[in-house]
Short mmCIF file of N, CA and C in Angstrom, two decimals:
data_model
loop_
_atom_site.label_atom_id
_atom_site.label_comp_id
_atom_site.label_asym_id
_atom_site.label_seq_id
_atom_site.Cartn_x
_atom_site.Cartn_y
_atom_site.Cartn_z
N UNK Z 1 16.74 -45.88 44.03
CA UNK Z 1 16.19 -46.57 42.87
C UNK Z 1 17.27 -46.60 41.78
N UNK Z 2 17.72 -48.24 41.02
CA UNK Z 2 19.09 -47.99 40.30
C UNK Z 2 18.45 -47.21 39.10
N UNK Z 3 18.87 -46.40 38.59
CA UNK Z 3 18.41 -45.98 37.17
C UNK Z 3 19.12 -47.37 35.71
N UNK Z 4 17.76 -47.31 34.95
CA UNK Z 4 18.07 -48.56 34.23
C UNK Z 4 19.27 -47.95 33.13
N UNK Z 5 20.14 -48.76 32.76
CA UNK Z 5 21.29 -48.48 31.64
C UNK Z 5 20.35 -48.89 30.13
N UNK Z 6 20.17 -47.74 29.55
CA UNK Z 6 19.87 -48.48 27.73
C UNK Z 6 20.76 -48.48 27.27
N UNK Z 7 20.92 -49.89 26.59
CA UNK Z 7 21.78 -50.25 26.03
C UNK Z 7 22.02 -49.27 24.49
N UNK Z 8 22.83 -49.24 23.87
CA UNK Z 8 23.24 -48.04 23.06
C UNK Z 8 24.54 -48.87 21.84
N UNK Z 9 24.09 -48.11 20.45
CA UNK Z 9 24.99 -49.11 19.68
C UNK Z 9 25.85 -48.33 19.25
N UNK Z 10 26.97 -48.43 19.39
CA UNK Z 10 28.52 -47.69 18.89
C UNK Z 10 28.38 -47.25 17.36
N UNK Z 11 29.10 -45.82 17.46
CA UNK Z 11 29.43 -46.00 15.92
C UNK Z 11 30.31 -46.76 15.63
N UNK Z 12 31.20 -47.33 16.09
CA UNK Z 12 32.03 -48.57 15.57
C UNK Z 12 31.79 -49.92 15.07
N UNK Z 13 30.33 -50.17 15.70
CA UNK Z 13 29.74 -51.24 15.00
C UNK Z 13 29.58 -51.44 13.38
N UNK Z 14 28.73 -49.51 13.33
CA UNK Z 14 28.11 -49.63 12.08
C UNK Z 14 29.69 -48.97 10.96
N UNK Z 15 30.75 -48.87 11.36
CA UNK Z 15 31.86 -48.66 10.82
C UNK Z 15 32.45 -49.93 10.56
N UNK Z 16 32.29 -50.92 11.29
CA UNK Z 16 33.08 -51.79 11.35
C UNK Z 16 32.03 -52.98 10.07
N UNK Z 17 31.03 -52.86 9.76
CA UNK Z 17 30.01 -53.37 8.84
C UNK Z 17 30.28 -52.64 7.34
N UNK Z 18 30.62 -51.13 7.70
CA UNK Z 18 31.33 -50.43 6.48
C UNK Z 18 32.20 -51.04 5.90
N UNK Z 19 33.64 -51.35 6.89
CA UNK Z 19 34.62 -51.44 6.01
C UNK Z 19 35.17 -52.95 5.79
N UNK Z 20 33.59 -53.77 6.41
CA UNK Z 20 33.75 -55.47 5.77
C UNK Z 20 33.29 -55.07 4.20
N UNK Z 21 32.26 -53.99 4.12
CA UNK Z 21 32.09 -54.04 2.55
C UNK Z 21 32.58 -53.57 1.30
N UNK Z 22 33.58 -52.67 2.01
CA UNK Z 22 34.62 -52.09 1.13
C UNK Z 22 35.67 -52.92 0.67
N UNK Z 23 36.87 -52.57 -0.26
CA UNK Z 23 37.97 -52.55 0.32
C UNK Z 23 39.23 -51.21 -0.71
N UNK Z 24 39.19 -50.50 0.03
CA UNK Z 24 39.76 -49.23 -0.23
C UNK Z 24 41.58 -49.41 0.49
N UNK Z 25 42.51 -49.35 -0.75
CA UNK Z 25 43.56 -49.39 0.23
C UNK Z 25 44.17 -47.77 0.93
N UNK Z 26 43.30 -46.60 0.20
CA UNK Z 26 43.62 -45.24 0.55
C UNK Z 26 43.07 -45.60 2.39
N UNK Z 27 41.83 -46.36 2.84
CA UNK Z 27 41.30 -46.14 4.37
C UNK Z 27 42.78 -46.83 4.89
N UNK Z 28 43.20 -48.16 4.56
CA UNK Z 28 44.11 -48.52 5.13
C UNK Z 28 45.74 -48.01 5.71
N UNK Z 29 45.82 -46.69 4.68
CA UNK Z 29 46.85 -46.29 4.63
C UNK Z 29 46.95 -45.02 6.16
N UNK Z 30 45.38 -44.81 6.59
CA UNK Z 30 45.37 -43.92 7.28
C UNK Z 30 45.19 -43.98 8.67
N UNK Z 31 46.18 -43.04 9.57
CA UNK Z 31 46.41 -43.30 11.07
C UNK Z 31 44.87 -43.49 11.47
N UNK Z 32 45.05 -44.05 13.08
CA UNK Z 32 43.70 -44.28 13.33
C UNK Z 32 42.41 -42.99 14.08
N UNK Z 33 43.14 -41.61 13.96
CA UNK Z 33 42.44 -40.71 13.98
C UNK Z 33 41.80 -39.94 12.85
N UNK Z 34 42.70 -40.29 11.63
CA UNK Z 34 42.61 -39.67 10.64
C UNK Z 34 41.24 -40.89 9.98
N UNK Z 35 41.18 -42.32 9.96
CA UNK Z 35 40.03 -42.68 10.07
C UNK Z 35 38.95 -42.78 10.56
N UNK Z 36 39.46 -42.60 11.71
CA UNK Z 36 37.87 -42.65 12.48
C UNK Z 36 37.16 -41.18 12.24
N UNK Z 37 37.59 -39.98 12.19
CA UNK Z 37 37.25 -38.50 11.43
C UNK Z 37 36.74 -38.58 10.37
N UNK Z 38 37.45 -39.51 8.97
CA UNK Z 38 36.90 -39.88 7.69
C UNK Z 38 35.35 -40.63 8.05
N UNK Z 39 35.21 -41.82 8.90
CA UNK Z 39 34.15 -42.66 9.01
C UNK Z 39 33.02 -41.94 9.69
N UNK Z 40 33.46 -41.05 10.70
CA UNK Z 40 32.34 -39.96 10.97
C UNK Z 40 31.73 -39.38 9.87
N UNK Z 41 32.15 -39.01 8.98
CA UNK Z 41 32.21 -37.97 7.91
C UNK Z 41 30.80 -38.82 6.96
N UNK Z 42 31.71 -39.90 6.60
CA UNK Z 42 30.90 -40.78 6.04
C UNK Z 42 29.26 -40.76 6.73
N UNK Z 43 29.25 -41.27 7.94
CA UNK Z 43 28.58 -42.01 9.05
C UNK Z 43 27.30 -40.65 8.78
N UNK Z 44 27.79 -39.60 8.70
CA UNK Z 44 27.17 -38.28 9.57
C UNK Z 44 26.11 -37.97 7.86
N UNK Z 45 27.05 -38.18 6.73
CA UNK Z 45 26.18 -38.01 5.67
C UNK Z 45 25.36 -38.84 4.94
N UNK Z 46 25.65 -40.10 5.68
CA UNK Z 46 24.98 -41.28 5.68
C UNK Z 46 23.28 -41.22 5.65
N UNK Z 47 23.75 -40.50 7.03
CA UNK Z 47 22.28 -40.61 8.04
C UNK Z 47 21.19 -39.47 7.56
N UNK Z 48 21.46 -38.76 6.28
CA UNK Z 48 20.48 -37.93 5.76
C UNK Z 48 19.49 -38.13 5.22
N UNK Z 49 19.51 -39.21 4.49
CA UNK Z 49 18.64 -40.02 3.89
C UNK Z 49 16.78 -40.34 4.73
N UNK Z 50 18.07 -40.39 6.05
CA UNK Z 50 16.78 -41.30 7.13
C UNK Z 50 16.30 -40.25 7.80
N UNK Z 51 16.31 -39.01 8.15
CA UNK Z 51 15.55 -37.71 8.66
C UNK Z 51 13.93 -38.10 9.09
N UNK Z 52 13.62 -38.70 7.94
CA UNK Z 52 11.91 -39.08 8.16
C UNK Z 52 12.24 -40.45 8.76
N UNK Z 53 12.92 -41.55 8.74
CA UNK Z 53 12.61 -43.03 9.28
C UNK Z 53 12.26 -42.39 10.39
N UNK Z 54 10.61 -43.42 10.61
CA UNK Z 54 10.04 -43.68 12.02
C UNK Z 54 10.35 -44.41 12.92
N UNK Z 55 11.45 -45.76 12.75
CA UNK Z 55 11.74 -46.38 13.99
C UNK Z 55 12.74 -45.63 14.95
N UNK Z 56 14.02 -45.18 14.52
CA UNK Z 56 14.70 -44.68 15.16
C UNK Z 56 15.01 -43.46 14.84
N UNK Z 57 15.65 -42.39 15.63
CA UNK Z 57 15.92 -41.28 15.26
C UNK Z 57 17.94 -41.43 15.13
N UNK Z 58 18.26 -41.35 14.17
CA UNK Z 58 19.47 -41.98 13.78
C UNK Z 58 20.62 -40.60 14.07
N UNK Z 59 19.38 -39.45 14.14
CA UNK Z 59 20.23 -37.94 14.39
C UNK Z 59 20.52 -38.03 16.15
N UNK Z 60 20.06 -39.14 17.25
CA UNK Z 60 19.37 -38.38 18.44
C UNK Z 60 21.07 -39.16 18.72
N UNK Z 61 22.58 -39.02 19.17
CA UNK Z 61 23.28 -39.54 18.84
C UNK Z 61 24.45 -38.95 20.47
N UNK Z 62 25.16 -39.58 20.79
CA UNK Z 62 25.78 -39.19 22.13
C UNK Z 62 27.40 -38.81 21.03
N UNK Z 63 27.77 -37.89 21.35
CA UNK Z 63 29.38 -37.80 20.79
C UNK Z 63 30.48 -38.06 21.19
N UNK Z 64 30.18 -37.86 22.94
CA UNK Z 64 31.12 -37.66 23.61
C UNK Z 64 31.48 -39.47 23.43
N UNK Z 65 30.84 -40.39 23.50
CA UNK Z 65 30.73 -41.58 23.96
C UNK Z 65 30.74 -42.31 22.90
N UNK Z 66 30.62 -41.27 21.48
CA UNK Z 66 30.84 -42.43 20.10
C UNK Z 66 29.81 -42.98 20.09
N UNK Z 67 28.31 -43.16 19.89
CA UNK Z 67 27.46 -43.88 19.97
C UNK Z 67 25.78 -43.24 19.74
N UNK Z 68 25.01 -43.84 19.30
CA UNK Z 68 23.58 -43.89 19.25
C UNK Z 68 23.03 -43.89 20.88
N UNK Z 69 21.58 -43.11 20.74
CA UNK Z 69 21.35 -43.07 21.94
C UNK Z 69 19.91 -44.30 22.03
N UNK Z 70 20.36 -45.07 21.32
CA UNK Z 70 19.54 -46.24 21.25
C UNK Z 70 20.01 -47.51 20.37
N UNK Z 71 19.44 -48.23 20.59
CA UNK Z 71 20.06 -49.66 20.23
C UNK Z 71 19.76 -49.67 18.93
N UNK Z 72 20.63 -49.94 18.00
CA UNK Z 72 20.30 -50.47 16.57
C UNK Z 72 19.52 -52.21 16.35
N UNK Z 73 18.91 -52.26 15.84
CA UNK Z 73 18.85 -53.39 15.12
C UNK Z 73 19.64 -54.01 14.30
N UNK Z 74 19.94 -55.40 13.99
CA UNK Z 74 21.16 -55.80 12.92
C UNK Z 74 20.68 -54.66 11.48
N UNK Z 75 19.79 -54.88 11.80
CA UNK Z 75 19.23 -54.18 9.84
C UNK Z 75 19.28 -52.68 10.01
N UNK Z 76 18.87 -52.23 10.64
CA UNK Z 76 19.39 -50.79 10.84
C UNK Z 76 20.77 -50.60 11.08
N UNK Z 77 21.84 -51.07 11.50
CA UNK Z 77 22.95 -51.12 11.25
C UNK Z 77 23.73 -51.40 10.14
N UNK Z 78 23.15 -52.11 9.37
CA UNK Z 78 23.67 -52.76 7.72
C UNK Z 78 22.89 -51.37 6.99
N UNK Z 79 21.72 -51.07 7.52
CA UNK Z 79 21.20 -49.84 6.71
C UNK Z 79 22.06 -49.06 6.99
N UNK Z 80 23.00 -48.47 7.59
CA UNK Z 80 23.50 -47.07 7.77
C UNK Z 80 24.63 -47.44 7.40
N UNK Z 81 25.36 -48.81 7.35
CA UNK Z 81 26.87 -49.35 6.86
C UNK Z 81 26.57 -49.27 4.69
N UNK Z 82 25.36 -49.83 4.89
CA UNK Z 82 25.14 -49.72 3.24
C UNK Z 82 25.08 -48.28 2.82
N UNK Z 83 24.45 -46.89 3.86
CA UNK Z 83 24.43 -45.55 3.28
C UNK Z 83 25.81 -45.17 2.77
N UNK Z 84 26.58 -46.08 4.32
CA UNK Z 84 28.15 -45.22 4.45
C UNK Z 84 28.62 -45.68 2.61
N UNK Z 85 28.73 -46.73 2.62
CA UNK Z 85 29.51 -47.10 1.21
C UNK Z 85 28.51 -46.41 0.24
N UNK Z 86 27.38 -45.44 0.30
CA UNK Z 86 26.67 -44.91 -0.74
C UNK Z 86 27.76 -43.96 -0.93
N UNK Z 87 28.08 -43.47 0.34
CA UNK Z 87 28.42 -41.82 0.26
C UNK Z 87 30.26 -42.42 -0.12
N UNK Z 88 30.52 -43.76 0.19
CA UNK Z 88 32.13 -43.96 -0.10
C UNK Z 88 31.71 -44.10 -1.94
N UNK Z 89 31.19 -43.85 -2.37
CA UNK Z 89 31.02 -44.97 -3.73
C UNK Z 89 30.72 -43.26 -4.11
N UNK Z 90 30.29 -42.18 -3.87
CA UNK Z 90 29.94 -41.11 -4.19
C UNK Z 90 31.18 -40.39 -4.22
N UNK Z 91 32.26 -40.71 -3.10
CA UNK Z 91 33.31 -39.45 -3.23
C UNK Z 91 33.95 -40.08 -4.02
N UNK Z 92 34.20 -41.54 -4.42
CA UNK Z 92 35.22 -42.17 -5.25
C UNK Z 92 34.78 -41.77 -7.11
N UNK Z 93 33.87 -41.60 -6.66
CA UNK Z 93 33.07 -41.15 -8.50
C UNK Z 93 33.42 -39.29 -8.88
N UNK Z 94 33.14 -38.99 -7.66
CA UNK Z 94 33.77 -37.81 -7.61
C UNK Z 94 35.52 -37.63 -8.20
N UNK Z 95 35.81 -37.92 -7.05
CA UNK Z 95 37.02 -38.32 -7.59
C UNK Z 95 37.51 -38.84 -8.80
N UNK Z 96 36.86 -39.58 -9.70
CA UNK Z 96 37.10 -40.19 -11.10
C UNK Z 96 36.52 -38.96 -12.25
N UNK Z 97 35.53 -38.46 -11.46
CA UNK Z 97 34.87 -37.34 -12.78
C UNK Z 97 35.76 -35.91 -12.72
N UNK Z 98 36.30 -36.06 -11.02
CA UNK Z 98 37.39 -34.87 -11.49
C UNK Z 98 38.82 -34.98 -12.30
N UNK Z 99 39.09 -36.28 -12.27
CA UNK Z 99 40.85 -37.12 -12.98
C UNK Z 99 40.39 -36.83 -14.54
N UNK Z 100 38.54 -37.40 -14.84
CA UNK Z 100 38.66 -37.25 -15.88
C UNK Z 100 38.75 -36.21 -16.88
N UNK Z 101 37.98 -34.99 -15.57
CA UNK Z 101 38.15 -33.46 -16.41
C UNK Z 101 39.51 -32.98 -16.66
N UNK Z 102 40.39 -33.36 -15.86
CA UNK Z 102 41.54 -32.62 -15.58
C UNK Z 102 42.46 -33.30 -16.73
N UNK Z 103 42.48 -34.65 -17.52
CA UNK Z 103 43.11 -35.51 -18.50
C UNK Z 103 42.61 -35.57 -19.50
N UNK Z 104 41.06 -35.32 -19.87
CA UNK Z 104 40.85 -35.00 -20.96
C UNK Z 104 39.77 -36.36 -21.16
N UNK Z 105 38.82 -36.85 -21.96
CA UNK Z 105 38.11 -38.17 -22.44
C UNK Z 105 39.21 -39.38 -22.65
N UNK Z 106 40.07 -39.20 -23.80
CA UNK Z 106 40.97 -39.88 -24.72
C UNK Z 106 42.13 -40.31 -23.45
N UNK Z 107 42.90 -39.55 -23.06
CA UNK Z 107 43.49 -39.27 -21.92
C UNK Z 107 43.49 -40.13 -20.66
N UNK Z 108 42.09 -39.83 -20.46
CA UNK Z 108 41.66 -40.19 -18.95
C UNK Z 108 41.00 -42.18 -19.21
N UNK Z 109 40.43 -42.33 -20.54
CA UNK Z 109 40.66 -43.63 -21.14
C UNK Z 109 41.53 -44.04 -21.04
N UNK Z 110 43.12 -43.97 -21.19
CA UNK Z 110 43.88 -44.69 -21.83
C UNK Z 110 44.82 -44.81 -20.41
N UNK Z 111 44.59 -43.82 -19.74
CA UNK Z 111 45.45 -43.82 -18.38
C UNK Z 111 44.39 -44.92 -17.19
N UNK Z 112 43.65 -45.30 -17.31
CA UNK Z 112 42.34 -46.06 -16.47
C UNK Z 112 42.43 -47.29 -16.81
N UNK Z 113 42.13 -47.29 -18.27
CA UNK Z 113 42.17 -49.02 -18.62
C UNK Z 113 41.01 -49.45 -18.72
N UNK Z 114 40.13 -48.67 -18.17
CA UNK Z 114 38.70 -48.99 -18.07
C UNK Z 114 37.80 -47.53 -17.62
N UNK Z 115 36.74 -47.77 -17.79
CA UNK Z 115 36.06 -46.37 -17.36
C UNK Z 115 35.22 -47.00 -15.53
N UNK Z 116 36.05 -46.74 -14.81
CA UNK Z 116 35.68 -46.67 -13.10
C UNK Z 116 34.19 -45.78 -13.48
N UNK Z 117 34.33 -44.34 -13.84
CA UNK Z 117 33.32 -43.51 -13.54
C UNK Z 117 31.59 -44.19 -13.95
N UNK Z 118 31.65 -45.21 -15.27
CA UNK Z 118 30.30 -45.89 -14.97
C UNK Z 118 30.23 -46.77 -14.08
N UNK Z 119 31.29 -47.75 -13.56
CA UNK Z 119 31.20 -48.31 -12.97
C UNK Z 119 30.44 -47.68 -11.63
N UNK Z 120 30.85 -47.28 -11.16
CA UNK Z 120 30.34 -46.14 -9.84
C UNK Z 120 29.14 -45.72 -10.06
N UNK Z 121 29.07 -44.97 -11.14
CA UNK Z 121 27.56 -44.79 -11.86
C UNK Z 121 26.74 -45.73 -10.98
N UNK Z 122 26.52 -46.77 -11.77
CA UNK Z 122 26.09 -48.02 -11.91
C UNK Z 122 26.17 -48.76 -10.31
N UNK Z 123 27.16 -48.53 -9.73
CA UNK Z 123 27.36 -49.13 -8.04
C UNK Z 123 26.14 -48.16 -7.40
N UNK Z 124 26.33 -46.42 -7.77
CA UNK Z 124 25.36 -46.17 -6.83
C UNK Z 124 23.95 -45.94 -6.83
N UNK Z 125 23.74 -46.20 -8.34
CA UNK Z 125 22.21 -46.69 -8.77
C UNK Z 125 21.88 -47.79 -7.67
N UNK Z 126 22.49 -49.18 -7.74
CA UNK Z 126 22.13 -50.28 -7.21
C UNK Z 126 22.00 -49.99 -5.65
N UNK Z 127 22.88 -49.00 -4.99
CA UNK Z 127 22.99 -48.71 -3.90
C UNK Z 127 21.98 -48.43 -3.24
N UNK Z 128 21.57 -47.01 -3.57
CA UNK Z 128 20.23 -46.18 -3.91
C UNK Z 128 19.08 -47.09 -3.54
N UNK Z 129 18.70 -48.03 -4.57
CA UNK Z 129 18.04 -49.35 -4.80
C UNK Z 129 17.88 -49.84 -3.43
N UNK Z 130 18.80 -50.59 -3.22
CA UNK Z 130 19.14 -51.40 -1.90
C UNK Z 130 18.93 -50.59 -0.58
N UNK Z 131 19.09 -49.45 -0.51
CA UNK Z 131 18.49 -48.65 0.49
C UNK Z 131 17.63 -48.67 0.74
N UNK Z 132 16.27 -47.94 -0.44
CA UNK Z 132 15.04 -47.72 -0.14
C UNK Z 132 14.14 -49.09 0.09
N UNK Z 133 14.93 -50.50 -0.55
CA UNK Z 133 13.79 -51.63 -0.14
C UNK Z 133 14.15 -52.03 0.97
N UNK Z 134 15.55 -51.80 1.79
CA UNK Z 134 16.12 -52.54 2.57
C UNK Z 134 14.96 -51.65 3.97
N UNK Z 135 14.53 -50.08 3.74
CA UNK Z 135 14.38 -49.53 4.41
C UNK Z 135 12.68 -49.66 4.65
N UNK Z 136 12.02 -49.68 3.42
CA UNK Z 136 10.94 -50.16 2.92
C UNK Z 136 10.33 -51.65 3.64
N UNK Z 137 11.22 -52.84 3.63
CA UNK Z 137 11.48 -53.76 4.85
C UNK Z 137 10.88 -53.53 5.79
N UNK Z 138 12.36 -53.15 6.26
CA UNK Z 138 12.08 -52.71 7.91
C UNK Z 138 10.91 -51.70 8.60
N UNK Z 139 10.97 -50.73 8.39
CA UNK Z 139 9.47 -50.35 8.20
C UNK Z 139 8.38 -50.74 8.53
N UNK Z 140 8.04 -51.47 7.24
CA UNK Z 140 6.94 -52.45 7.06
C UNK Z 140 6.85 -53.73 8.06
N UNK Z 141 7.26 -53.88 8.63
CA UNK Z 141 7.73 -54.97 9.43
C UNK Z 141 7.28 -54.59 10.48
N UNK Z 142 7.30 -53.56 10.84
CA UNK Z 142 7.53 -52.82 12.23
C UNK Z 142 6.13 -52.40 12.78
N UNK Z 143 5.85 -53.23 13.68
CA UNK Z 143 4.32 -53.16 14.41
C UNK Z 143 3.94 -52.07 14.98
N UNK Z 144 4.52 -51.31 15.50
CA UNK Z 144 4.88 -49.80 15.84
C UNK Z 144 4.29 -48.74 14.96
N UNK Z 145 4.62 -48.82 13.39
CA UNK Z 145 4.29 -48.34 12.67
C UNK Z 145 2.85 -48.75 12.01
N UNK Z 146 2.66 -49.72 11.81
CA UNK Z 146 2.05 -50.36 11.04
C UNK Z 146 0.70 -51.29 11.24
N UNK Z 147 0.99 -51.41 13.39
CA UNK Z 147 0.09 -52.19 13.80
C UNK Z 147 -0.16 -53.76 13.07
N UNK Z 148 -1.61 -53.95 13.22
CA UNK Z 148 -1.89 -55.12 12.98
C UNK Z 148 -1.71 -55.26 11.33
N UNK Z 149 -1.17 -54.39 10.37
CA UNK Z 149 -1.09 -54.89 8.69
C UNK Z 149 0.66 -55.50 8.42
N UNK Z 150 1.05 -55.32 9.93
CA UNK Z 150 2.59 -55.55 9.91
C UNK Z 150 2.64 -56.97 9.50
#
C-alpha cells in the first residue's frame, strides 16, 4: 500500500515573503548560513503569537527538512512573513533605543536626522494591528472552526 506524501510548506517560502517586505541592507550583507540562522530566529519568534491558532499548529514543524509538517495556506504564510517583519521591526527599534541611550537625546537627534525610534514605534503598532485582523480573517473563515456561521 503506497503511503500518501503530505504535501508540506518550506520555511523558505515564508522567508522568502519576509524579505519581499523588507529591505534591510545589514540581511544582504550576510553569508547564506549566517541568514538562513538569522531567518530561523526571526521565523521561530514569529510563531509565538499563534500558540492558540486553531487551524494549524505552526509549532508541529520537521527541522531536519526545513519545513512545516503541513501545508500553509497563502494567508497563513503572509501571516507568519508579516510576524517575521514584527519581530525584524522589533530588533531594529531595539537597536535605535540602544544608539539612543548610549549618545544621549540631543546627540542621538542630530546624528539620525530624524527620530527612526517612533518611526518603528509606530511600524509595530500597525503591525500588531495587521496581525490580529489578518488572523481574525482567517479564522473566521474557516468552516472547521466555525461551521455553518463561517
Amino acid at each position: 500500500m503506497p503511503t500518501e506524501q503530505i504535501e508540506k510548506t518550506k520555511f523558505e517560502d515564508v522567508y522568502k515573503a519576509f524579505l519581499s517586505s523588507v529591505d534591510s541592507f545589514q540581511l544582504a550583507k550576510m553569508d547564506d548560513q549566517e541568514l538562513e540562522e538569522t531567518l530561523w530566529e526571526w521565523l521561530d519568534a514569529a510563531r509565538v503569537p499563534f500558540v492558540n491558532y486553531k487551524i494549524v499548529d505552526f509549532y508541529d514543524v520537521d527541522m531536519e527538512n526545513k519545513c512545516f509538517n503541513s501545508k500553509l495556506s497563502h494567508a497563513e504564510v503572509a501571516l507568519l512573513a508579516k510576524s517575521m517583519k514584527l519581530e525584524w521591526v522589533r530588533m531594529k527599534k531595539h537597536s535605535e533605543d540602544v544608539m539612543n541611550k548610549s549618545l544621549g537625546d540631543r546627540d542621538y537627534n542630530a546624528v539620525q536626522g530624524y527620530n527612526y525610534l517612533k518611526q518603528y514605534s509606530v511600524m509595530e503598532t500597525q503591525l500588531v494591528n495587521e496581525i490580529n485582523k489578518m488572523i481574525n480573517k482567517i479564522e473566521y473563515a474557516n468552516s472547521k472552526i466555525y461551521g455553518d456561521m463561517a
